[in-house]
Amino acid sequence: MQSPTGRLSVRLFWILAAVLLVAGVAMTRAAGARPWPVASILFLALIVASAAAWLPVRTLRRRFGDLHAAADAMAGGDLGARVPVDAHDDLALTARALNELAGRLEAELGALRRERDAGEALLANLPQGLALLTRDLSIKYSNSRFWAMVGVTRPVGAAPARLPLARQPILEQLAEESIQSGRSVTSDVALYVEEKREFEVAVAPVAAEAGREPEAWLLSIEDLRPEKRMAALRREFVANASHELKTPLTSIRGYAETLLSGGLEDAANRARFVETIRAQAARLESLVEDLLALADLERPDAPLERKDWDIGQIVREIGSTFEDVASRRGLRLVVEARPGIRARVDRARLDLALRNLLDNAIKYTDVGTVTVRLERTASAIRIGVSDTGRGIDPEHLPRLFERFYRVDRGRSRALGGTGLGLSIVKHAIQLHGGRVGVESRIGEGSTFWIEVPPDGPHLHS
């Protein structure tokens, strides 16, 4: 099919030929000559001129065709299409302007797509389920978390889903209440998905501009289990801390009252009373220090003064400070830590973790040996503290690093334990991006180990 440019060029050719032919005939008649030879010459001249002009016309046709094709492609959504520019005339200026416009549109559209993808990724990974509703409860947008929370497979298809598809009537009630009242509605509700679970549901109107009627309503669902779990942990911590503080305080108060009630004159027992008060005060001081240390380690912004250290040297220095303690309990302390194993660590925090492990091992081992072993694995620096104690039942192993968790409460208190040592170890090592663990066999002993990455945090607990 011939293009408009081609049709125009053909028409111009025939019009020009007719004009020249008529003009030639008129001129020859006016001069009294025979018209046909002159007309023939003019016609031949026209053919030669047209043939000479055909190449520029063909080039012009091609350029108009390129411009038209690129414009059609851009209109169809292909903003990557470009018009070839191989000249410096007005048509080339038009082509360059069209290419620049397409380039700007492509860049802006790419930025909008990246923004949209980032927004969708953010919404998809939120812990809350979200759904954007219209007045008739159609769902304009929803994240996958919303459908998971209501226990329904996400609908697919061109038609928008509706809130009744969630099969949770309470959500429809709250949405209708917000739509009718024009205000936000929040309520704790129970949703039944395989089992009864508690959620906080909020529906809030969304207006494009302040003061205008809402155009949509945002429904959010938040699982209350993590919040309730944290509340339970806080209550448990407060109860445990209060109990641990109350025990030595009660003992101190009791013996102090005994002394004030005449015990000072009891020469046979007053020294024992004072010694008990001193021991309980030391235990109270130790508990407060551990609580402060744990609070510092659990801070989200807890700083690390990481430097390059010879870990073998650190292990040997700490081990030497426990030799007398082990000897007094009749134990043999063995340290296997060759020099030259280096890592970037916070020396104070690593000391704190290792001292707690050694203190526990010596405290809960009656006879035999406590061994500290340093080794370099493929991805970490590992320090293990092994003992020849009683061992630990497997049922206790998963909870050993919890705050205030004790396998034998009576024995732990008798030995002066606060129940926070292993929790301090865990948090100190996790700050380094490291891991902690324990292996134990009843009657054979236990090995508590810590691992830290040599060049910065990249491991996870």
mmCIF file with all atom_site columns, N, CA, C and O in Angstrom, residues 61-102:
data_model
loop_
_atom_site.group_PDB
_atom_site.id
_atom_site.type_symbol
_atom_site.label_atom_id
_atom_site.label_alt_id
_atom_site.label_comp_id
_atom_site.label_asym_id
_atom_site.label_entity_id
_atom_site.label_seq_id
_atom_site.pdbx_PDB_ins_code
_atom_site.Cartn_x
_atom_site.Cartn_y
_atom_site.Cartn_z
_atom_site.occupancy
_atom_site.B_iso_or_equiv
_atom_site.pdbx_formal_charge
_atom_site.auth_seq_id
_atom_site.auth_comp_id
_atom_site.auth_asym_id
_atom_site.auth_atom_id
_atom_site.pdbx_PDB_model_num
ATOM 1   N N  . ARG A 1 61  ? 10.388 10.245 1.830  1.00 0.00 ? 61  ARG A N  1
ATOM 2   C CA . ARG A 1 61  ? 9.384  9.233  2.169  1.00 0.00 ? 61  ARG A CA 1
ATOM 3   C C  . ARG A 1 61  ? 9.869  8.328  3.306  1.00 0.00 ? 61  ARG A C  1
ATOM 4   O O  . ARG A 1 61  ? 9.121  8.017  4.239  1.00 0.00 ? 61  ARG A O  1
ATOM 5   N N  . ARG A 1 62  ? 11.134 7.877  3.219  1.00 0.00 ? 62  ARG A N  1
ATOM 6   C CA . ARG A 1 62  ? 11.675 6.986  4.251  1.00 0.00 ? 62  ARG A CA 1
ATOM 7   C C  . ARG A 1 62  ? 11.700 7.681  5.606  1.00 0.00 ? 62  ARG A C  1
ATOM 8   O O  . ARG A 1 62  ? 11.342 7.104  6.630  1.00 0.00 ? 62  ARG A O  1
ATOM 9   N N  . ARG A 1 63  ? 12.134 8.958  5.624  1.00 0.00 ? 63  ARG A N  1
ATOM 10  C CA . ARG A 1 63  ? 12.239 9.670  6.900  1.00 0.00 ? 63  ARG A CA 1
ATOM 11  C C  . ARG A 1 63  ? 10.866 9.904  7.523  1.00 0.00 ? 63  ARG A C  1
ATOM 12  O O  . ARG A 1 63  ? 10.680 9.778  8.729  1.00 0.00 ? 63  ARG A O  1
ATOM 13  N N  . PHE A 1 64  ? 9.875  10.277 6.657  1.00 0.00 ? 64  PHE A N  1
ATOM 14  C CA . PHE A 1 64  ? 8.515  10.421 7.178  1.00 0.00 ? 64  PHE A CA 1
ATOM 15  C C  . PHE A 1 64  ? 7.983  9.080  7.684  1.00 0.00 ? 64  PHE A C  1
ATOM 16  O O  . PHE A 1 64  ? 7.297  9.005  8.705  1.00 0.00 ? 64  PHE A O  1
ATOM 17  N N  . GLY A 1 65  ? 8.333  7.995  6.985  1.00 0.00 ? 65  GLY A N  1
ATOM 18  C CA . GLY A 1 65  ? 7.898  6.670  7.424  1.00 0.00 ? 65  GLY A CA 1
ATOM 19  C C  . GLY A 1 65  ? 8.509  6.293  8.763  1.00 0.00 ? 65  GLY A C  1
ATOM 20  O O  . GLY A 1 65  ? 7.838  5.740  9.639  1.00 0.00 ? 65  GLY A O  1
ATOM 21  N N  . ASP A 1 66  ? 9.824  6.590  8.954  1.00 0.00 ? 66  ASP A N  1
ATOM 22  C CA . ASP A 1 66  ? 10.484 6.315  10.247 1.00 0.00 ? 66  ASP A CA 1
ATOM 23  C C  . ASP A 1 66  ? 9.833  7.113  11.367 1.00 0.00 ? 66  ASP A C  1
ATOM 24  O O  . ASP A 1 66  ? 9.609  6.597  12.472 1.00 0.00 ? 66  ASP A O  1
ATOM 25  N N  . LEU A 1 67  ? 9.544  8.385  11.094 1.00 0.00 ? 67  LEU A N  1
ATOM 26  C CA . LEU A 1 67  ? 8.930  9.234  12.105 1.00 0.00 ? 67  LEU A CA 1
ATOM 27  C C  . LEU A 1 67  ? 7.548  8.704  12.487 1.00 0.00 ? 67  LEU A C  1
ATOM 28  O O  . LEU A 1 67  ? 7.193  8.629  13.665 1.00 0.00 ? 67  LEU A O  1
ATOM 29  N N  . HIS A 1 68  ? 6.788  8.302  11.461 1.00 0.00 ? 68  HIS A N  1
ATOM 30  C CA . HIS A 1 68  ? 5.449  7.778  11.703 1.00 0.00 ? 68  HIS A CA 1
ATOM 31  C C  . HIS A 1 68  ? 5.491  6.465  12.485 1.00 0.00 ? 68  HIS A C  1
ATOM 32  O O  . HIS A 1 68  ? 4.729  6.251  13.441 1.00 0.00 ? 68  HIS A O  1
ATOM 33  N N  . ALA A 1 69  ? 6.436  5.564  12.112 1.00 0.00 ? 69  ALA A N  1
ATOM 34  C CA . ALA A 1 69  ? 6.538  4.271  12.795 1.00 0.00 ? 69  ALA A CA 1
ATOM 35  C C  . ALA A 1 69  ? 6.944  4.442  14.253 1.00 0.00 ? 69  ALA A C  1
ATOM 36  O O  . ALA A 1 69  ? 6.407  3.783  15.155 1.00 0.00 ? 69  ALA A O  1
ATOM 37  N N  . ALA A 1 70  ? 7.920  5.341  14.510 1.00 0.00 ? 70  ALA A N  1
ATOM 38  C CA . ALA A 1 70  ? 8.364  5.568  15.897 1.00 0.00 ? 70  ALA A CA 1
ATOM 39  C C  . ALA A 1 70  ? 7.241  6.168  16.730 1.00 0.00 ? 70  ALA A C  1
ATOM 40  O O  . ALA A 1 70  ? 7.027  5.800  17.888 1.00 0.00 ? 70  ALA A O  1
ATOM 41  N N  . ALA A 1 71  ? 6.497  7.115  16.152 1.00 0.00 ? 71  ALA A N  1
ATOM 42  C CA . ALA A 1 71  ? 5.391  7.733  16.883 1.00 0.00 ? 71  ALA A CA 1
ATOM 43  C C  . ALA A 1 71  ? 4.323  6.703  17.223 1.00 0.00 ? 71  ALA A C  1
ATOM 44  O O  . ALA A 1 71  ? 3.768  6.692  18.337 1.00 0.00 ? 71  ALA A O  1
ATOM 45  N N  . ASP A 1 72  ? 4.018  5.806  16.249 1.00 0.00 ? 72  ASP A N  1
ATOM 46  C CA . ASP A 1 72  ? 3.043  4.743  16.514 1.00 0.00 ? 72  ASP A CA 1
ATOM 47  C C  . ASP A 1 72  ? 3.512  3.820  17.635 1.00 0.00 ? 72  ASP A C  1
ATOM 48  O O  . ASP A 1 72  ? 2.730  3.413  18.502 1.00 0.00 ? 72  ASP A O  1
ATOM 49  N N  . ALA A 1 73  ? 4.823  3.459  17.617 1.00 0.00 ? 73  ALA A N  1
ATOM 50  C CA . ALA A 1 73  ? 5.371  2.572  18.646 1.00 0.00 ? 73  ALA A CA 1
ATOM 51  C C  . ALA A 1 73  ? 5.294  3.216  20.026 1.00 0.00 ? 73  ALA A C  1
ATOM 52  O O  . ALA A 1 73  ? 4.928  2.579  21.013 1.00 0.00 ? 73  ALA A O  1
ATOM 53  N N  . MET A 1 74  ? 5.633  4.514  20.097 1.00 0.00 ? 74  MET A N  1
ATOM 54  C CA . MET A 1 74  ? 5.577  5.218  21.381 1.00 0.00 ? 74  MET A CA 1
ATOM 55  C C  . MET A 1 74  ? 4.150  5.316  21.881 1.00 0.00 ? 74  MET A C  1
ATOM 56  O O  . MET A 1 74  ? 3.878  5.164  23.073 1.00 0.00 ? 74  MET A O  1
ATOM 57  N N  . ALA A 1 75  ? 3.215  5.586  20.946 1.00 0.00 ? 75  ALA A N  1
ATOM 58  C CA . ALA A 1 75  ? 1.808  5.657  21.346 1.00 0.00 ? 75  ALA A CA 1
ATOM 59  C C  . ALA A 1 75  ? 1.311  4.318  21.860 1.00 0.00 ? 75  ALA A C  1
ATOM 60  O O  . ALA A 1 75  ? 0.427  4.251  22.716 1.00 0.00 ? 75  ALA A O  1
ATOM 61  N N  . GLY A 1 76  ? 1.922  3.211  21.348 1.00 0.00 ? 76  GLY A N  1
ATOM 62  C CA . GLY A 1 76  ? 1.541  1.880  21.805 1.00 0.00 ? 76  GLY A CA 1
ATOM 63  C C  . GLY A 1 76  ? 2.218  1.448  23.086 1.00 0.00 ? 76  GLY A C  1
ATOM 64  O O  . GLY A 1 76  ? 2.018  0.322  23.550 1.00 0.00 ? 76  GLY A O  1
ATOM 65  N N  . GLY A 1 77  ? 3.072  2.320  23.672 1.00 0.00 ? 77  GLY A N  1
ATOM 66  C CA . GLY A 1 77  ? 3.705  2.009  24.949 1.00 0.00 ? 77  GLY A CA 1
ATOM 67  C C  . GLY A 1 77  ? 5.171  1.651  24.861 1.00 0.00 ? 77  GLY A C  1
ATOM 68  O O  . GLY A 1 77  ? 5.829  1.457  25.888 1.00 0.00 ? 77  GLY A O  1
ATOM 69  N N  . ASP A 1 78  ? 5.730  1.561  23.647 1.00 0.00 ? 78  ASP A N  1
ATOM 70  C CA . ASP A 1 78  ? 7.152  1.234  23.495 1.00 0.00 ? 78  ASP A CA 1
ATOM 71  C C  . ASP A 1 78  ? 7.960  2.523  23.529 1.00 0.00 ? 78  ASP A C  1
ATOM 72  O O  . ASP A 1 78  ? 8.281  3.109  22.484 1.00 0.00 ? 78  ASP A O  1
ATOM 73  N N  . LEU A 1 79  ? 8.295  2.979  24.744 1.00 0.00 ? 79  LEU A N  1
ATOM 74  C CA . LEU A 1 79  ? 9.042  4.229  24.874 1.00 0.00 ? 79  LEU A CA 1
ATOM 75  C C  . LEU A 1 79  ? 10.516 4.054  24.549 1.00 0.00 ? 79  LEU A C  1
ATOM 76  O O  . LEU A 1 79  ? 11.270 5.021  24.576 1.00 0.00 ? 79  LEU A O  1
ATOM 77  N N  . GLY A 1 80  ? 10.929 2.846  24.249 1.00 0.00 ? 80  GLY A N  1
ATOM 78  C CA . GLY A 1 80  ? 12.312 2.627  23.830 1.00 0.00 ? 80  GLY A CA 1
ATOM 79  C C  . GLY A 1 80  ? 12.515 2.867  22.343 1.00 0.00 ? 80  GLY A C  1
ATOM 80  O O  . GLY A 1 80  ? 13.655 2.882  21.865 1.00 0.00 ? 80  GLY A O  1
ATOM 81  N N  . ALA A 1 81  ? 11.426 3.053  21.594 1.00 0.00 ? 81  ALA A N  1
ATOM 82  C CA . ALA A 1 81  ? 11.538 3.298  20.154 1.00 0.00 ? 81  ALA A CA 1
ATOM 83  C C  . ALA A 1 81  ? 12.160 4.673  19.910 1.00 0.00 ? 81  ALA A C  1
ATOM 84  O O  . ALA A 1 81  ? 11.891 5.630  20.643 1.00 0.00 ? 81  ALA A O  1
ATOM 85  N N  . ARG A 1 82  ? 12.985 4.774  18.876 1.00 0.00 ? 82  ARG A N  1
ATOM 86  C CA . ARG A 1 82  ? 13.646 6.027  18.531 1.00 0.00 ? 82  ARG A CA 1
ATOM 87  C C  . ARG A 1 82  ? 13.596 6.253  17.028 1.00 0.00 ? 82  ARG A C  1
ATOM 88  O O  . ARG A 1 82  ? 13.584 5.291  16.251 1.00 0.00 ? 82  ARG A O  1
ATOM 89  N N  . VAL A 1 83  ? 13.586 7.548  16.625 1.00 0.00 ? 83  VAL A N  1
ATOM 90  C CA . VAL A 1 83  ? 13.599 7.917  15.209 1.00 0.00 ? 83  VAL A CA 1
ATOM 91  C C  . VAL A 1 83  ? 15.052 8.084  14.767 1.00 0.00 ? 83  VAL A C  1
ATOM 92  O O  . VAL A 1 83  ? 15.792 8.847  15.403 1.00 0.00 ? 83  VAL A O  1
ATOM 93  N N  . PRO A 1 84  ? 15.496 7.396  13.686 1.00 0.00 ? 84  PRO A N  1
ATOM 94  C CA . PRO A 1 84  ? 16.870 7.614  13.201 1.00 0.00 ? 84  PRO A CA 1
ATOM 95  C C  . PRO A 1 84  ? 17.034 9.065  12.747 1.00 0.00 ? 84  PRO A C  1
ATOM 96  O O  . PRO A 1 84  ? 16.169 9.609  12.067 1.00 0.00 ? 84  PRO A O  1
ATOM 97  N N  . VAL A 1 85  ? 18.131 9.680  13.150 1.00 0.00 ? 85  VAL A N  1
ATOM 98  C CA . VAL A 1 85  ? 18.410 11.072 12.778 1.00 0.00 ? 85  VAL A CA 1
ATOM 99  C C  . VAL A 1 85  ? 19.718 11.097 11.981 1.00 0.00 ? 85  VAL A C  1
ATOM 100 O O  . VAL A 1 85  ? 20.784 10.794 12.527 1.00 0.00 ? 85  VAL A O  1
ATOM 101 N N  . ASP A 1 86  ? 19.608 11.413 10.672 1.00 0.00 ? 86  ASP A N  1
ATOM 102 C CA . ASP A 1 86  ? 20.793 11.416 9.820  1.00 0.00 ? 86  ASP A CA 1
ATOM 103 C C  . ASP A 1 86  ? 20.849 12.659 8.961  1.00 0.00 ? 86  ASP A C  1
ATOM 104 O O  . ASP A 1 86  ? 21.385 12.642 7.842  1.00 0.00 ? 86  ASP A O  1
ATOM 105 N N  . ALA A 1 87  ? 20.257 13.763 9.459  1.00 0.00 ? 87  ALA A N  1
ATOM 106 C CA . ALA A 1 87  ? 20.287 15.019 8.701  1.00 0.00 ? 87  ALA A CA 1
ATOM 107 C C  . ALA A 1 87  ? 20.262 16.179 9.691  1.00 0.00 ? 87  ALA A C  1
ATOM 108 O O  . ALA A 1 87  ? 20.280 15.973 10.916 1.00 0.00 ? 87  ALA A O  1
ATOM 109 N N  . HIS A 1 88  ? 20.225 17.407 9.144  1.00 0.00 ? 88  HIS A N  1
ATOM 110 C CA . HIS A 1 88  ? 20.265 18.599 10.010 1.00 0.00 ? 88  HIS A CA 1
ATOM 111 C C  . HIS A 1 88  ? 19.201 19.602 9.590  1.00 0.00 ? 88  HIS A C  1
ATOM 112 O O  . HIS A 1 88  ? 19.384 20.810 9.716  1.00 0.00 ? 88  HIS A O  1
ATOM 113 N N  . ASP A 1 89  ? 18.065 19.131 9.063  1.00 0.00 ? 89  ASP A N  1
ATOM 114 C CA . ASP A 1 89  ? 17.007 20.018 8.636  1.00 0.00 ? 89  ASP A CA 1
ATOM 115 C C  . ASP A 1 89  ? 15.894 20.054 9.683  1.00 0.00 ? 89  ASP A C  1
ATOM 116 O O  . ASP A 1 89  ? 16.028 19.526 10.798 1.00 0.00 ? 89  ASP A O  1
ATOM 117 N N  . ASP A 1 90  ? 14.755 20.679 9.322  1.00 0.00 ? 90  ASP A N  1
ATOM 118 C CA . ASP A 1 90  ? 13.636 20.815 10.260 1.00 0.00 ? 90  ASP A CA 1
ATOM 119 C C  . ASP A 1 90  ? 13.049 19.462 10.649 1.00 0.00 ? 90  ASP A C  1
ATOM 120 O O  . ASP A 1 90  ? 12.625 19.252 11.791 1.00 0.00 ? 90  ASP A O  1
ATOM 121 N N  . LEU A 1 91  ? 13.005 18.546 9.685  1.00 0.00 ? 91  LEU A N  1
ATOM 122 C CA . LEU A 1 91  ? 12.479 17.221 9.999  1.00 0.00 ? 91  LEU A CA 1
ATOM 123 C C  . LEU A 1 91  ? 13.367 16.511 11.022 1.00 0.00 ? 91  LEU A C  1
ATOM 124 O O  . LEU A 1 91  ? 12.877 15.813 11.918 1.00 0.00 ? 91  LEU A O  1
ATOM 125 N N  . ALA A 1 92  ? 14.690 16.699 10.922 1.00 0.00 ? 92  ALA A N  1
ATOM 126 C CA . ALA A 1 92  ? 15.612 16.114 11.895 1.00 0.00 ? 92  ALA A CA 1
ATOM 127 C C  . ALA A 1 92  ? 15.404 16.723 13.281 1.00 0.00 ? 92  ALA A C  1
ATOM 128 O O  . ALA A 1 92  ? 15.491 16.038 14.302 1.00 0.00 ? 92  ALA A O  1
ATOM 129 N N  . LEU A 1 93  ? 15.123 18.052 13.325 1.00 0.00 ? 93  LEU A N  1
ATOM 130 C CA . LEU A 1 93  ? 14.845 18.690 14.618 1.00 0.00 ? 93  LEU A CA 1
ATOM 131 C C  . LEU A 1 93  ? 13.600 18.087 15.262 1.00 0.00 ? 93  LEU A C  1
ATOM 132 O O  . LEU A 1 93  ? 13.553 17.852 16.468 1.00 0.00 ? 93  LEU A O  1
ATOM 133 N N  . THR A 1 94  ? 12.579 17.836 14.436 1.00 0.00 ? 94  THR A N  1
ATOM 134 C CA . THR A 1 94  ? 11.359 17.208 14.947 1.00 0.00 ? 94  THR A CA 1
ATOM 135 C C  . THR A 1 94  ? 11.653 15.810 15.492 1.00 0.00 ? 94  THR A C  1
ATOM 136 O O  . THR A 1 94  ? 11.153 15.422 16.563 1.00 0.00 ? 94  THR A O  1
ATOM 137 N N  . ALA A 1 95  ? 12.476 15.040 14.763 1.00 0.00 ? 95  ALA A N  1
ATOM 138 C CA . ALA A 1 95  ? 12.827 13.691 15.208 1.00 0.00 ? 95  ALA A CA 1
ATOM 139 C C  . ALA A 1 95  ? 13.594 13.730 16.525 1.00 0.00 ? 95  ALA A C  1
ATOM 140 O O  . ALA A 1 95  ? 13.336 12.927 17.435 1.00 0.00 ? 95  ALA A O  1
ATOM 141 N N  . ARG A 1 96  ? 14.545 14.684 16.634 1.00 0.00 ? 96  ARG A N  1
ATOM 142 C CA . ARG A 1 96  ? 15.320 14.785 17.882 1.00 0.00 ? 96  ARG A CA 1
ATOM 143 C C  . ARG A 1 96  ? 14.412 15.154 19.050 1.00 0.00 ? 96  ARG A C  1
ATOM 144 O O  . ARG A 1 96  ? 14.548 14.611 20.155 1.00 0.00 ? 96  ARG A O  1
ATOM 145 N N  . ALA A 1 97  ? 13.478 16.073 18.822 1.00 0.00 ? 97  ALA A N  1
ATOM 146 C CA . ALA A 1 97  ? 12.556 16.468 19.894 1.00 0.00 ? 97  ALA A CA 1
ATOM 147 C C  . ALA A 1 97  ? 11.703 15.286 20.337 1.00 0.00 ? 97  ALA A C  1
ATOM 148 O O  . ALA A 1 97  ? 11.469 15.073 21.538 1.00 0.00 ? 97  ALA A O  1
ATOM 149 N N  . LEU A 1 98  ? 11.238 14.485 19.370 1.00 0.00 ? 98  LEU A N  1
ATOM 150 C CA . LEU A 1 98  ? 10.436 13.307 19.710 1.00 0.00 ? 98  LEU A CA 1
ATOM 151 C C  . LEU A 1 98  ? 11.266 12.284 20.483 1.00 0.00 ? 98  LEU A C  1
ATOM 152 O O  . LEU A 1 98  ? 10.786 11.685 21.460 1.00 0.00 ? 98  LEU A O  1
ATOM 153 N N  . ASN A 1 99  ? 12.520 12.092 20.084 1.00 0.00 ? 99  ASN A N  1
ATOM 154 C CA . ASN A 1 99  ? 13.397 11.149 20.803 1.00 0.00 ? 99  ASN A CA 1
ATOM 155 C C  . ASN A 1 99  ? 13.660 11.618 22.230 1.00 0.00 ? 99  ASN A C  1
ATOM 156 O O  . ASN A 1 99  ? 13.667 10.824 23.170 1.00 0.00 ? 99  ASN A O  1
ATOM 157 N N  . GLU A 1 100 ? 13.906 12.925 22.389 1.00 0.00 ? 100 GLU A N  1
ATOM 158 C CA . GLU A 1 100 ? 14.162 13.451 23.738 1.00 0.00 ? 100 GLU A CA 1
ATOM 159 C C  . GLU A 1 100 ? 12.927 13.306 24.627 1.00 0.00 ? 100 GLU A C  1
ATOM 160 O O  . GLU A 1 100 ? 13.024 12.958 25.808 1.00 0.00 ? 100 GLU A O  1
ATOM 161 N N  . LEU A 1 101 ? 11.739 13.581 24.041 1.00 0.00 ? 101 LEU A N  1
ATOM 162 C CA . LEU A 1 101 ? 10.512 13.427 24.814 1.00 0.00 ? 101 LEU A CA 1
ATOM 163 C C  . LEU A 1 101 ? 10.318 11.978 25.241 1.00 0.00 ? 101 LEU A C  1
ATOM 164 O O  . LEU A 1 101 ? 9.978  11.693 26.405 1.00 0.00 ? 101 LEU A O  1
ATOM 165 N N  . ALA A 1 102 ? 10.573 11.043 24.309 1.00 0.00 ? 102 ALA A N  1
ATOM 166 C CA . ALA A 1 102 ? 10.443 9.626  24.651 1.00 0.00 ? 102 ALA A CA 1
ATOM 167 C C  . ALA A 1 102 ? 11.443 9.225  25.724 1.00 0.00 ? 102 ALA A C  1
ATOM 168 O O  . ALA A 1 102 ? 11.122 8.449  26.632 1.00 0.00 ? 102 ALA A O  1
#
